[in-house]
């Protein structure tokens, strides 16, 4: 399952799958403020990437909510992992600001490191409880706005783990971008 949209000269893709298998320049981790690992996609990335990632994370001194920091990709196909911290859902307007910031900061860190292709999971919609129907338009709009501002990133791929999450992003993308490009 692959849906493709355009934002300026960049491509935004939605796929259902496992982010640890992506061959983009960077994959983004939905981390917590300690950056010392956890469950969900964080656990999967550290398992697949091996101990080198955690060793680097220990030196980063944590990360604020809405911010992102980079390490190498260890044994992953992706050469880099960008560890982003989304908000724990509270139902307040600030949630959307912090979630958008986590996406934007991840892309800024990618650009600072010369990276052109980035894969994201659905940040905050697992353990952090952000309803995916609310999170998807925030995530897609934040990425679109960043790309439309002329950032030198050619591909942003959302790698969505389960069918319900994929559908929520597909519906939001239809509202934001219109119909997907023909395959
Ligand atoms: N590939 C892509 N997406 C995945 C994968 C995978 N391999 N595994 C899970 N997901 P979560 P959060 C999806 O809970 O809500 C951790 O303990 C998952 O189905 O991983 O930001 C951290 O250390 C869901 O759609 O992240 C933090 O403490 C999405 O990834 C906390 O969880 C996000 O779910 C962060 O919570």
mmCIF file with all atom_site columns, C-alpha atoms and ligand atoms in Angstrom:
data_model
loop_
_atom_site.group_PDB
_atom_site.id
_atom_site.type_symbol
_atom_site.label_atom_id
_atom_site.label_alt_id
_atom_site.label_comp_id
_atom_site.label_asym_id
_atom_site.label_entity_id
_atom_site.label_seq_id
_atom_site.pdbx_PDB_ins_code
_atom_site.Cartn_x
_atom_site.Cartn_y
_atom_site.Cartn_z
_atom_site.occupancy
_atom_site.B_iso_or_equiv
_atom_site.pdbx_formal_charge
_atom_site.auth_seq_id
_atom_site.auth_comp_id
_atom_site.auth_asym_id
_atom_site.auth_atom_id
_atom_site.pdbx_PDB_model_num
ATOM   1   C CA  . UNK A 1 1   ? 0.000  0.000  0.000   1.00 0.00 ? 1   UNK A CA  1
ATOM   2   C CA  . UNK A 1 2   ? 1.587  3.262  -1.158  1.00 0.00 ? 2   UNK A CA  1
ATOM   3   C CA  . UNK A 1 3   ? 0.032  6.691  -1.653  1.00 0.00 ? 3   UNK A CA  1
ATOM   4   C CA  . UNK A 1 4   ? 2.073  9.566  -3.061  1.00 0.00 ? 4   UNK A CA  1
ATOM   5   C CA  . UNK A 1 5   ? 1.470  13.331 -2.853  1.00 0.00 ? 5   UNK A CA  1
ATOM   6   C CA  . UNK A 1 6   ? 3.498  16.334 -3.923  1.00 0.00 ? 6   UNK A CA  1
ATOM   7   C CA  . UNK A 1 7   ? 4.544  19.368 -1.838  1.00 0.00 ? 7   UNK A CA  1
ATOM   8   C CA  . UNK A 1 8   ? 6.432  21.753 -4.116  1.00 0.00 ? 8   UNK A CA  1
ATOM   9   C CA  . UNK A 1 9   ? 9.284  19.701 -5.601  1.00 0.00 ? 9   UNK A CA  1
ATOM   10  C CA  . UNK A 1 10  ? 9.228  17.156 -2.761  1.00 0.00 ? 10  UNK A CA  1
ATOM   11  C CA  . UNK A 1 11  ? 7.263  13.917 -2.470  1.00 0.00 ? 11  UNK A CA  1
ATOM   12  C CA  . UNK A 1 12  ? 5.250  12.838 0.564   1.00 0.00 ? 12  UNK A CA  1
ATOM   13  C CA  . UNK A 1 13  ? 4.523  9.103  0.725   1.00 0.00 ? 13  UNK A CA  1
ATOM   14  C CA  . UNK A 1 14  ? 2.228  7.104  2.971   1.00 0.00 ? 14  UNK A CA  1
ATOM   15  C CA  . UNK A 1 15  ? 3.059  3.414  3.346   1.00 0.00 ? 15  UNK A CA  1
ATOM   16  C CA  . UNK A 1 16  ? 1.947  0.732  5.739   1.00 0.00 ? 16  UNK A CA  1
ATOM   17  C CA  . UNK A 1 17  ? 4.968  -1.044 7.192   1.00 0.00 ? 17  UNK A CA  1
ATOM   18  C CA  . UNK A 1 18  ? 7.868  -1.222 9.639   1.00 0.00 ? 18  UNK A CA  1
ATOM   19  C CA  . UNK A 1 19  ? 10.078 1.849  9.943   1.00 0.00 ? 19  UNK A CA  1
ATOM   20  C CA  . UNK A 1 20  ? 13.126 -0.184 10.952  1.00 0.00 ? 20  UNK A CA  1
ATOM   21  C CA  . UNK A 1 21  ? 13.277 -1.600 7.388   1.00 0.00 ? 21  UNK A CA  1
ATOM   22  C CA  . UNK A 1 22  ? 13.393 1.773  5.587   1.00 0.00 ? 22  UNK A CA  1
ATOM   23  C CA  . UNK A 1 23  ? 16.373 2.749  3.441   1.00 0.00 ? 23  UNK A CA  1
ATOM   24  C CA  . UNK A 1 24  ? 15.861 6.510  3.710   1.00 0.00 ? 24  UNK A CA  1
ATOM   25  C CA  . UNK A 1 25  ? 18.820 8.697  4.797   1.00 0.00 ? 25  UNK A CA  1
ATOM   26  C CA  . UNK A 1 26  ? 17.215 8.953  8.244   1.00 0.00 ? 26  UNK A CA  1
ATOM   27  C CA  . UNK A 1 27  ? 14.377 7.322  10.125  1.00 0.00 ? 27  UNK A CA  1
ATOM   28  C CA  . UNK A 1 28  ? 12.679 9.226  12.916  1.00 0.00 ? 28  UNK A CA  1
ATOM   29  C CA  . UNK A 1 29  ? 12.132 7.627  16.312  1.00 0.00 ? 29  UNK A CA  1
ATOM   30  C CA  . UNK A 1 30  ? 9.134  8.457  18.521  1.00 0.00 ? 30  UNK A CA  1
ATOM   31  C CA  . UNK A 1 31  ? 11.299 8.732  21.631  1.00 0.00 ? 31  UNK A CA  1
ATOM   32  C CA  . UNK A 1 32  ? 10.804 10.067 25.165  1.00 0.00 ? 32  UNK A CA  1
ATOM   33  C CA  . UNK A 1 33  ? 12.660 12.912 26.863  1.00 0.00 ? 33  UNK A CA  1
ATOM   34  C CA  . UNK A 1 34  ? 15.344 10.640 28.333  1.00 0.00 ? 34  UNK A CA  1
ATOM   35  C CA  . UNK A 1 35  ? 16.300 9.301  24.855  1.00 0.00 ? 35  UNK A CA  1
ATOM   36  C CA  . UNK A 1 36  ? 17.224 6.108  26.683  1.00 0.00 ? 36  UNK A CA  1
ATOM   37  C CA  . UNK A 1 37  ? 14.788 3.780  24.916  1.00 0.00 ? 37  UNK A CA  1
ATOM   38  C CA  . UNK A 1 38  ? 11.319 2.452  25.598  1.00 0.00 ? 38  UNK A CA  1
ATOM   39  C CA  . UNK A 1 39  ? 8.573  0.366  24.015  1.00 0.00 ? 39  UNK A CA  1
ATOM   40  C CA  . UNK A 1 40  ? 6.714  0.737  20.727  1.00 0.00 ? 40  UNK A CA  1
ATOM   41  C CA  . UNK A 1 41  ? 8.658  2.058  17.766  1.00 0.00 ? 41  UNK A CA  1
ATOM   42  C CA  . UNK A 1 42  ? 11.472 3.224  20.098  1.00 0.00 ? 42  UNK A CA  1
ATOM   43  C CA  . UNK A 1 43  ? 12.038 -0.355 21.320  1.00 0.00 ? 43  UNK A CA  1
ATOM   44  C CA  . UNK A 1 44  ? 11.872 -1.695 17.754  1.00 0.00 ? 44  UNK A CA  1
ATOM   45  C CA  . UNK A 1 45  ? 14.482 0.826  16.475  1.00 0.00 ? 45  UNK A CA  1
ATOM   46  C CA  . UNK A 1 46  ? 16.943 0.112  19.305  1.00 0.00 ? 46  UNK A CA  1
ATOM   47  C CA  . UNK A 1 47  ? 16.500 -3.670 18.854  1.00 0.00 ? 47  UNK A CA  1
ATOM   48  C CA  . UNK A 1 48  ? 17.050 -3.503 15.112  1.00 0.00 ? 48  UNK A CA  1
ATOM   49  C CA  . UNK A 1 49  ? 19.842 -0.892 15.228  1.00 0.00 ? 49  UNK A CA  1
ATOM   50  C CA  . UNK A 1 50  ? 21.852 -2.447 18.060  1.00 0.00 ? 50  UNK A CA  1
ATOM   51  C CA  . UNK A 1 51  ? 23.650 -0.922 21.081  1.00 0.00 ? 51  UNK A CA  1
ATOM   52  C CA  . UNK A 1 52  ? 25.593 1.771  19.190  1.00 0.00 ? 52  UNK A CA  1
ATOM   53  C CA  . UNK A 1 53  ? 22.469 3.954  19.042  1.00 0.00 ? 53  UNK A CA  1
ATOM   54  C CA  . UNK A 1 54  ? 21.873 3.837  22.799  1.00 0.00 ? 54  UNK A CA  1
ATOM   55  C CA  . UNK A 1 55  ? 25.541 4.591  23.469  1.00 0.00 ? 55  UNK A CA  1
ATOM   56  C CA  . UNK A 1 56  ? 25.238 7.785  21.424  1.00 0.00 ? 56  UNK A CA  1
ATOM   57  C CA  . UNK A 1 57  ? 21.891 8.650  23.006  1.00 0.00 ? 57  UNK A CA  1
ATOM   58  C CA  . UNK A 1 58  ? 23.453 8.530  26.479  1.00 0.00 ? 58  UNK A CA  1
ATOM   59  C CA  . UNK A 1 59  ? 25.718 11.435 25.495  1.00 0.00 ? 59  UNK A CA  1
ATOM   60  C CA  . UNK A 1 60  ? 22.880 13.676 24.271  1.00 0.00 ? 60  UNK A CA  1
ATOM   61  C CA  . UNK A 1 61  ? 21.509 14.674 27.687  1.00 0.00 ? 61  UNK A CA  1
ATOM   62  C CA  . UNK A 1 62  ? 17.856 14.002 26.849  1.00 0.00 ? 62  UNK A CA  1
ATOM   63  C CA  . UNK A 1 63  ? 15.560 16.038 24.608  1.00 0.00 ? 63  UNK A CA  1
ATOM   64  C CA  . UNK A 1 64  ? 12.701 18.457 25.269  1.00 0.00 ? 64  UNK A CA  1
ATOM   65  C CA  . UNK A 1 65  ? 9.171  17.691 24.096  1.00 0.00 ? 65  UNK A CA  1
ATOM   66  C CA  . UNK A 1 66  ? 8.777  19.084 20.574  1.00 0.00 ? 66  UNK A CA  1
ATOM   67  C CA  . UNK A 1 67  ? 12.500 18.850 19.841  1.00 0.00 ? 67  UNK A CA  1
ATOM   68  C CA  . UNK A 1 68  ? 14.704 16.279 18.039  1.00 0.00 ? 68  UNK A CA  1
ATOM   69  C CA  . UNK A 1 69  ? 18.323 15.049 18.142  1.00 0.00 ? 69  UNK A CA  1
ATOM   70  C CA  . UNK A 1 70  ? 20.331 12.848 15.771  1.00 0.00 ? 70  UNK A CA  1
ATOM   71  C CA  . UNK A 1 71  ? 22.480 9.717  16.123  1.00 0.00 ? 71  UNK A CA  1
ATOM   72  C CA  . UNK A 1 72  ? 23.911 7.256  13.629  1.00 0.00 ? 72  UNK A CA  1
ATOM   73  C CA  . UNK A 1 73  ? 21.734 4.361  12.521  1.00 0.00 ? 73  UNK A CA  1
ATOM   74  C CA  . UNK A 1 74  ? 23.881 1.556  13.923  1.00 0.00 ? 74  UNK A CA  1
ATOM   75  C CA  . UNK A 1 75  ? 22.987 -1.687 12.124  1.00 0.00 ? 75  UNK A CA  1
ATOM   76  C CA  . UNK A 1 76  ? 19.955 -0.153 10.378  1.00 0.00 ? 76  UNK A CA  1
ATOM   77  C CA  . UNK A 1 77  ? 19.772 0.423  6.611   1.00 0.00 ? 77  UNK A CA  1
ATOM   78  C CA  . UNK A 1 78  ? 19.155 4.103  7.379   1.00 0.00 ? 78  UNK A CA  1
ATOM   79  C CA  . UNK A 1 79  ? 22.462 5.799  8.203   1.00 0.00 ? 79  UNK A CA  1
ATOM   80  C CA  . UNK A 1 80  ? 20.884 8.086  10.823  1.00 0.00 ? 80  UNK A CA  1
ATOM   81  C CA  . UNK A 1 81  ? 18.159 8.047  13.461  1.00 0.00 ? 81  UNK A CA  1
ATOM   82  C CA  . UNK A 1 82  ? 16.507 11.342 14.402  1.00 0.00 ? 82  UNK A CA  1
ATOM   83  C CA  . UNK A 1 83  ? 15.017 10.981 17.879  1.00 0.00 ? 83  UNK A CA  1
ATOM   84  C CA  . UNK A 1 84  ? 11.939 13.193 18.209  1.00 0.00 ? 84  UNK A CA  1
ATOM   85  C CA  . UNK A 1 85  ? 9.837  13.665 21.330  1.00 0.00 ? 85  UNK A CA  1
ATOM   86  C CA  . UNK A 1 86  ? 6.120  14.185 20.780  1.00 0.00 ? 86  UNK A CA  1
ATOM   87  C CA  . UNK A 1 87  ? 3.672  15.321 23.458  1.00 0.00 ? 87  UNK A CA  1
ATOM   88  C CA  . UNK A 1 88  ? 1.756  13.064 25.827  1.00 0.00 ? 88  UNK A CA  1
ATOM   89  C CA  . UNK A 1 89  ? -1.835 13.794 24.757  1.00 0.00 ? 89  UNK A CA  1
ATOM   90  C CA  . UNK A 1 90  ? -3.666 16.123 27.142  1.00 0.00 ? 90  UNK A CA  1
ATOM   91  C CA  . UNK A 1 91  ? -6.553 17.435 25.015  1.00 0.00 ? 91  UNK A CA  1
ATOM   92  C CA  . UNK A 1 92  ? -5.188 21.003 25.134  1.00 0.00 ? 92  UNK A CA  1
ATOM   93  C CA  . UNK A 1 93  ? -4.332 23.170 22.072  1.00 0.00 ? 93  UNK A CA  1
ATOM   94  C CA  . UNK A 1 94  ? -0.654 23.018 23.040  1.00 0.00 ? 94  UNK A CA  1
ATOM   95  C CA  . UNK A 1 95  ? -0.606 19.312 22.007  1.00 0.00 ? 95  UNK A CA  1
ATOM   96  C CA  . UNK A 1 96  ? -0.863 20.210 18.325  1.00 0.00 ? 96  UNK A CA  1
ATOM   97  C CA  . UNK A 1 97  ? 1.866  22.878 18.632  1.00 0.00 ? 97  UNK A CA  1
ATOM   98  C CA  . UNK A 1 98  ? 4.260  20.420 20.254  1.00 0.00 ? 98  UNK A CA  1
ATOM   99  C CA  . UNK A 1 99  ? 3.434  17.661 17.782  1.00 0.00 ? 99  UNK A CA  1
ATOM   100 C CA  . UNK A 1 100 ? 3.989  19.963 14.793  1.00 0.00 ? 100 UNK A CA  1
ATOM   101 C CA  . UNK A 1 101 ? 7.241  21.111 16.407  1.00 0.00 ? 101 UNK A CA  1
ATOM   102 C CA  . UNK A 1 102 ? 8.483  17.504 16.735  1.00 0.00 ? 102 UNK A CA  1
ATOM   103 C CA  . UNK A 1 103 ? 8.025  17.012 12.965  1.00 0.00 ? 103 UNK A CA  1
ATOM   104 C CA  . UNK A 1 104 ? 9.487  20.412 12.045  1.00 0.00 ? 104 UNK A CA  1
ATOM   105 C CA  . UNK A 1 105 ? 12.527 20.036 14.299  1.00 0.00 ? 105 UNK A CA  1
ATOM   106 C CA  . UNK A 1 106 ? 13.179 16.535 12.899  1.00 0.00 ? 106 UNK A CA  1
ATOM   107 C CA  . UNK A 1 107 ? 13.267 17.972 9.375   1.00 0.00 ? 107 UNK A CA  1
ATOM   108 C CA  . UNK A 1 108 ? 15.466 20.889 10.476  1.00 0.00 ? 108 UNK A CA  1
ATOM   109 C CA  . UNK A 1 109 ? 17.947 18.418 11.984  1.00 0.00 ? 109 UNK A CA  1
ATOM   110 C CA  . UNK A 1 110 ? 17.844 16.409 8.736   1.00 0.00 ? 110 UNK A CA  1
ATOM   111 C CA  . UNK A 1 111 ? 18.641 19.530 6.690   1.00 0.00 ? 111 UNK A CA  1
ATOM   112 C CA  . UNK A 1 112 ? 21.457 20.565 9.073   1.00 0.00 ? 112 UNK A CA  1
ATOM   113 C CA  . UNK A 1 113 ? 23.016 17.157 8.403   1.00 0.00 ? 113 UNK A CA  1
ATOM   114 C CA  . UNK A 1 114 ? 22.559 17.251 4.629   1.00 0.00 ? 114 UNK A CA  1
ATOM   115 C CA  . UNK A 1 115 ? 19.949 14.474 4.586   1.00 0.00 ? 115 UNK A CA  1
ATOM   116 C CA  . UNK A 1 116 ? 17.431 14.389 1.736   1.00 0.00 ? 116 UNK A CA  1
ATOM   117 C CA  . UNK A 1 117 ? 15.080 11.495 2.522   1.00 0.00 ? 117 UNK A CA  1
ATOM   118 C CA  . UNK A 1 118 ? 13.362 10.972 5.868   1.00 0.00 ? 118 UNK A CA  1
ATOM   119 C CA  . UNK A 1 119 ? 10.888 8.371  7.162   1.00 0.00 ? 119 UNK A CA  1
ATOM   120 C CA  . UNK A 1 120 ? 8.549  9.164  10.081  1.00 0.00 ? 120 UNK A CA  1
ATOM   121 C CA  . UNK A 1 121 ? 6.358  6.956  12.263  1.00 0.00 ? 121 UNK A CA  1
ATOM   122 C CA  . UNK A 1 122 ? 3.091  8.337  13.607  1.00 0.00 ? 122 UNK A CA  1
ATOM   123 C CA  . UNK A 1 123 ? 4.580  10.233 16.562  1.00 0.00 ? 123 UNK A CA  1
ATOM   124 C CA  . UNK A 1 124 ? 2.572  10.294 19.840  1.00 0.00 ? 124 UNK A CA  1
ATOM   125 C CA  . UNK A 1 125 ? -0.333 8.100  18.636  1.00 0.00 ? 125 UNK A CA  1
ATOM   126 C CA  . UNK A 1 126 ? 0.719  4.957  20.550  1.00 0.00 ? 126 UNK A CA  1
ATOM   127 C CA  . UNK A 1 127 ? 1.756  5.032  24.211  1.00 0.00 ? 127 UNK A CA  1
ATOM   128 C CA  . UNK A 1 128 ? 1.350  8.834  24.293  1.00 0.00 ? 128 UNK A CA  1
ATOM   129 C CA  . UNK A 1 129 ? -2.377 8.535  23.518  1.00 0.00 ? 129 UNK A CA  1
ATOM   130 C CA  . UNK A 1 130 ? -2.796 11.182 20.786  1.00 0.00 ? 130 UNK A CA  1
ATOM   131 C CA  . UNK A 1 131 ? -5.900 10.200 18.765  1.00 0.00 ? 131 UNK A CA  1
ATOM   132 C CA  . UNK A 1 132 ? -4.611 9.383  15.292  1.00 0.00 ? 132 UNK A CA  1
ATOM   133 C CA  . UNK A 1 133 ? -7.475 11.186 13.558  1.00 0.00 ? 133 UNK A CA  1
ATOM   134 C CA  . UNK A 1 134 ? -6.347 14.400 15.296  1.00 0.00 ? 134 UNK A CA  1
ATOM   135 C CA  . UNK A 1 135 ? -2.619 13.745 14.931  1.00 0.00 ? 135 UNK A CA  1
ATOM   136 C CA  . UNK A 1 136 ? -2.587 12.875 11.212  1.00 0.00 ? 136 UNK A CA  1
ATOM   137 C CA  . UNK A 1 137 ? -3.596 16.329 9.863   1.00 0.00 ? 137 UNK A CA  1
ATOM   138 C CA  . UNK A 1 138 ? -1.178 18.038 12.272  1.00 0.00 ? 138 UNK A CA  1
ATOM   139 C CA  . UNK A 1 139 ? 1.684  15.791 11.123  1.00 0.00 ? 139 UNK A CA  1
ATOM   140 C CA  . UNK A 1 140 ? 0.928  16.148 7.416   1.00 0.00 ? 140 UNK A CA  1
ATOM   141 C CA  . UNK A 1 141 ? 0.427  19.925 7.572   1.00 0.00 ? 141 UNK A CA  1
ATOM   142 C CA  . UNK A 1 142 ? 3.655  20.465 9.514   1.00 0.00 ? 142 UNK A CA  1
ATOM   143 C CA  . UNK A 1 143 ? 5.623  18.465 6.934   1.00 0.00 ? 143 UNK A CA  1
ATOM   144 C CA  . UNK A 1 144 ? 3.885  20.131 3.974   1.00 0.00 ? 144 UNK A CA  1
ATOM   145 C CA  . UNK A 1 145 ? 4.555  23.630 5.349   1.00 0.00 ? 145 UNK A CA  1
ATOM   146 C CA  . UNK A 1 146 ? 8.231  22.792 5.897   1.00 0.00 ? 146 UNK A CA  1
ATOM   147 C CA  . UNK A 1 147 ? 8.633  21.400 2.375   1.00 0.00 ? 147 UNK A CA  1
ATOM   148 C CA  . UNK A 1 148 ? 6.726  24.251 0.712   1.00 0.00 ? 148 UNK A CA  1
ATOM   149 C CA  . UNK A 1 149 ? 9.112  26.726 2.361   1.00 0.00 ? 149 UNK A CA  1
ATOM   150 C CA  . UNK A 1 150 ? 11.767 25.332 -0.026  1.00 0.00 ? 150 UNK A CA  1
ATOM   151 C CA  . UNK A 1 151 ? 13.683 22.983 2.264   1.00 0.00 ? 151 UNK A CA  1
ATOM   152 C CA  . UNK A 1 152 ? 16.238 20.778 0.460   1.00 0.00 ? 152 UNK A CA  1
ATOM   153 C CA  . UNK A 1 153 ? 14.467 17.514 1.352   1.00 0.00 ? 153 UNK A CA  1
ATOM   154 C CA  . UNK A 1 154 ? 13.237 15.393 -1.566  1.00 0.00 ? 154 UNK A CA  1
ATOM   155 C CA  . UNK A 1 155 ? 11.169 12.692 0.162   1.00 0.00 ? 155 UNK A CA  1
ATOM   156 C CA  . UNK A 1 156 ? 9.233  12.380 3.412   1.00 0.00 ? 156 UNK A CA  1
ATOM   157 C CA  . UNK A 1 157 ? 7.733  8.932  3.933   1.00 0.00 ? 157 UNK A CA  1
ATOM   158 C CA  . UNK A 1 158 ? 5.208  8.221  6.694   1.00 0.00 ? 158 UNK A CA  1
ATOM   159 C CA  . UNK A 1 159 ? 5.580  4.563  7.674   1.00 0.00 ? 159 UNK A CA  1
ATOM   160 C CA  . UNK A 1 160 ? 2.340  3.577  9.374   1.00 0.00 ? 160 UNK A CA  1
ATOM   161 C CA  . UNK A 1 161 ? 2.301  0.364  11.325  1.00 0.00 ? 161 UNK A CA  1
ATOM   162 C CA  . UNK A 1 162 ? -1.318 -0.730 11.248  1.00 0.00 ? 162 UNK A CA  1
ATOM   163 C CA  . UNK A 1 163 ? -4.220 -0.394 8.791   1.00 0.00 ? 163 UNK A CA  1
ATOM   164 C CA  . UNK A 1 164 ? -6.258 1.977  10.995  1.00 0.00 ? 164 UNK A CA  1
ATOM   165 C CA  . UNK A 1 165 ? -3.330 4.405  11.270  1.00 0.00 ? 165 UNK A CA  1
ATOM   166 C CA  . UNK A 1 166 ? -2.691 4.193  7.525   1.00 0.00 ? 166 UNK A CA  1
ATOM   167 C CA  . UNK A 1 167 ? -6.369 4.953  6.804   1.00 0.00 ? 167 UNK A CA  1
ATOM   168 C CA  . UNK A 1 168 ? -6.400 7.949  9.167   1.00 0.00 ? 168 UNK A CA  1
ATOM   169 C CA  . UNK A 1 169 ? -3.364 9.451  7.374   1.00 0.00 ? 169 UNK A CA  1
ATOM   170 C CA  . UNK A 1 170 ? -4.843 8.653  3.957   1.00 0.00 ? 170 UNK A CA  1
ATOM   171 C CA  . UNK A 1 171 ? -8.081 10.454 4.849   1.00 0.00 ? 171 UNK A CA  1
ATOM   172 C CA  . UNK A 1 172 ? -6.235 13.477 6.232   1.00 0.00 ? 172 UNK A CA  1
ATOM   173 C CA  . UNK A 1 173 ? -3.943 13.572 3.166   1.00 0.00 ? 173 UNK A CA  1
ATOM   174 C CA  . UNK A 1 174 ? -6.980 13.584 0.871   1.00 0.00 ? 174 UNK A CA  1
ATOM   175 C CA  . UNK A 1 175 ? -8.296 16.674 2.670   1.00 0.00 ? 175 UNK A CA  1
ATOM   176 C CA  . UNK A 1 176 ? -4.917 18.431 2.669   1.00 0.00 ? 176 UNK A CA  1
ATOM   177 C CA  . UNK A 1 177 ? -3.440 17.469 -0.734  1.00 0.00 ? 177 UNK A CA  1
ATOM   178 C CA  . UNK A 1 178 ? -6.401 16.223 -2.777  1.00 0.00 ? 178 UNK A CA  1
ATOM   179 C CA  . UNK A 1 179 ? -6.232 12.880 -4.590  1.00 0.00 ? 179 UNK A CA  1
ATOM   180 C CA  . UNK A 1 180 ? -2.895 10.982 -4.588  1.00 0.00 ? 180 UNK A CA  1
ATOM   181 C CA  . UNK A 1 181 ? -0.716 10.870 -7.712  1.00 0.00 ? 181 UNK A CA  1
ATOM   182 C CA  . UNK A 1 182 ? -1.277 8.001  -10.150 1.00 0.00 ? 182 UNK A CA  1
ATOM   183 C CA  . UNK A 1 183 ? 1.118  5.086  -9.511  1.00 0.00 ? 183 UNK A CA  1
HETATM 184 N N1  . LIG B 2 .   ? 7.364  0.888  12.603  1.00 0.00 ? 1   LIG B N1  1
HETATM 185 C C1  . LIG B 2 .   ? 6.487  1.911  12.443  1.00 0.00 ? 1   LIG B C1  1
HETATM 186 N N2  . LIG B 2 .   ? 5.591  2.271  13.386  1.00 0.00 ? 1   LIG B N2  1
HETATM 187 C C2  . LIG B 2 .   ? 5.594  1.559  14.543  1.00 0.00 ? 1   LIG B C2  1
HETATM 188 C C3  . LIG B 2 .   ? 6.482  0.484  14.789  1.00 0.00 ? 1   LIG B C3  1
HETATM 189 C C4  . LIG B 2 .   ? 7.408  0.160  13.754  1.00 0.00 ? 1   LIG B C4  1
HETATM 190 N N3  . LIG B 2 .   ? 8.290  -0.824 13.886  1.00 0.00 ? 1   LIG B N3  1
HETATM 191 N N4  . LIG B 2 .   ? 6.215  0.002  16.036  1.00 0.00 ? 1   LIG B N4  1
HETATM 192 C C5  . LIG B 2 .   ? 5.192  0.724  16.539  1.00 0.00 ? 1   LIG B C5  1
HETATM 193 N N5  . LIG B 2 .   ? 4.807  1.664  15.647  1.00 0.00 ? 1   LIG B N5  1
HETATM 194 P P1  . LIG B 2 .   ? 4.657  4.583  20.108  1.00 0.00 ? 1   LIG B P1  1
HETATM 195 P P2  . LIG B 2 .   ? 4.469  7.360  21.097  1.00 0.00 ? 1   LIG B P2  1
HETATM 196 C C6  . LIG B 2 .   ? 3.740  2.672  15.724  1.00 0.00 ? 1   LIG B C6  1
HETATM 197 O O1  . LIG B 2 .   ? 3.950  4.076  21.323  1.00 0.00 ? 1   LIG B O1  1
HETATM 198 O O2  . LIG B 2 .   ? 2.986  7.300  21.127  1.00 0.00 ? 1   LIG B O2  1
HETATM 199 C C7  . LIG B 2 .   ? 7.955  4.623  23.811  1.00 0.00 ? 1   LIG B C7  1
HETATM 200 O O3  . LIG B 2 .   ? 8.018  3.797  24.939  1.00 0.00 ? 1   LIG B O3  1
HETATM 201 C C8  . LIG B 2 .   ? 2.640  2.480  16.742  1.00 0.00 ? 1   LIG B C8  1
HETATM 202 O O4  . LIG B 2 .   ? 1.718  1.483  16.286  1.00 0.00 ? 1   LIG B O4  1
HETATM 203 O O5  . LIG B 2 .   ? 5.840  3.829  19.621  1.00 0.00 ? 1   LIG B O5  1
HETATM 204 O O6  . LIG B 2 .   ? 5.126  8.591  20.503  1.00 0.00 ? 1   LIG B O6  1
HETATM 205 C C9  . LIG B 2 .   ? 8.879  5.821  23.888  1.00 0.00 ? 1   LIG B C9  1
HETATM 206 O O7  . LIG B 2 .   ? 10.066 5.518  24.588  1.00 0.00 ? 1   LIG B O7  1
HETATM 207 C C10 . LIG B 2 .   ? 2.027  3.871  16.743  1.00 0.00 ? 1   LIG B C10 1
HETATM 208 O O8  . LIG B 2 .   ? 1.175  4.026  15.601  1.00 0.00 ? 1   LIG B O8  1
HETATM 209 O O9  . LIG B 2 .   ? 5.158  6.123  20.316  1.00 0.00 ? 1   LIG B O9  1
HETATM 210 C C11 . LIG B 2 .   ? 8.051  6.829  24.596  1.00 0.00 ? 1   LIG B C11 1
HETATM 211 O O10 . LIG B 2 .   ? 8.115  6.643  26.010  1.00 0.00 ? 1   LIG B O10 1
HETATM 212 C C12 . LIG B 2 .   ? 3.244  4.791  16.543  1.00 0.00 ? 1   LIG B C12 1
HETATM 213 O O11 . LIG B 2 .   ? 4.302  3.923  16.080  1.00 0.00 ? 1   LIG B O11 1
HETATM 214 C C13 . LIG B 2 .   ? 6.652  6.543  24.120  1.00 0.00 ? 1   LIG B C13 1
HETATM 215 O O12 . LIG B 2 .   ? 6.644  5.170  23.727  1.00 0.00 ? 1   LIG B O12 1
HETATM 216 C C14 . LIG B 2 .   ? 3.720  5.498  17.800  1.00 0.00 ? 1   LIG B C14 1
HETATM 217 O O13 . LIG B 2 .   ? 3.567  4.669  18.936  1.00 0.00 ? 1   LIG B O13 1
HETATM 218 C C15 . LIG B 2 .   ? 6.310  7.386  22.923  1.00 0.00 ? 1   LIG B C15 1
HETATM 219 O O14 . LIG B 2 .   ? 4.970  7.183  22.585  1.00 0.00 ? 1   LIG B O14 1
#
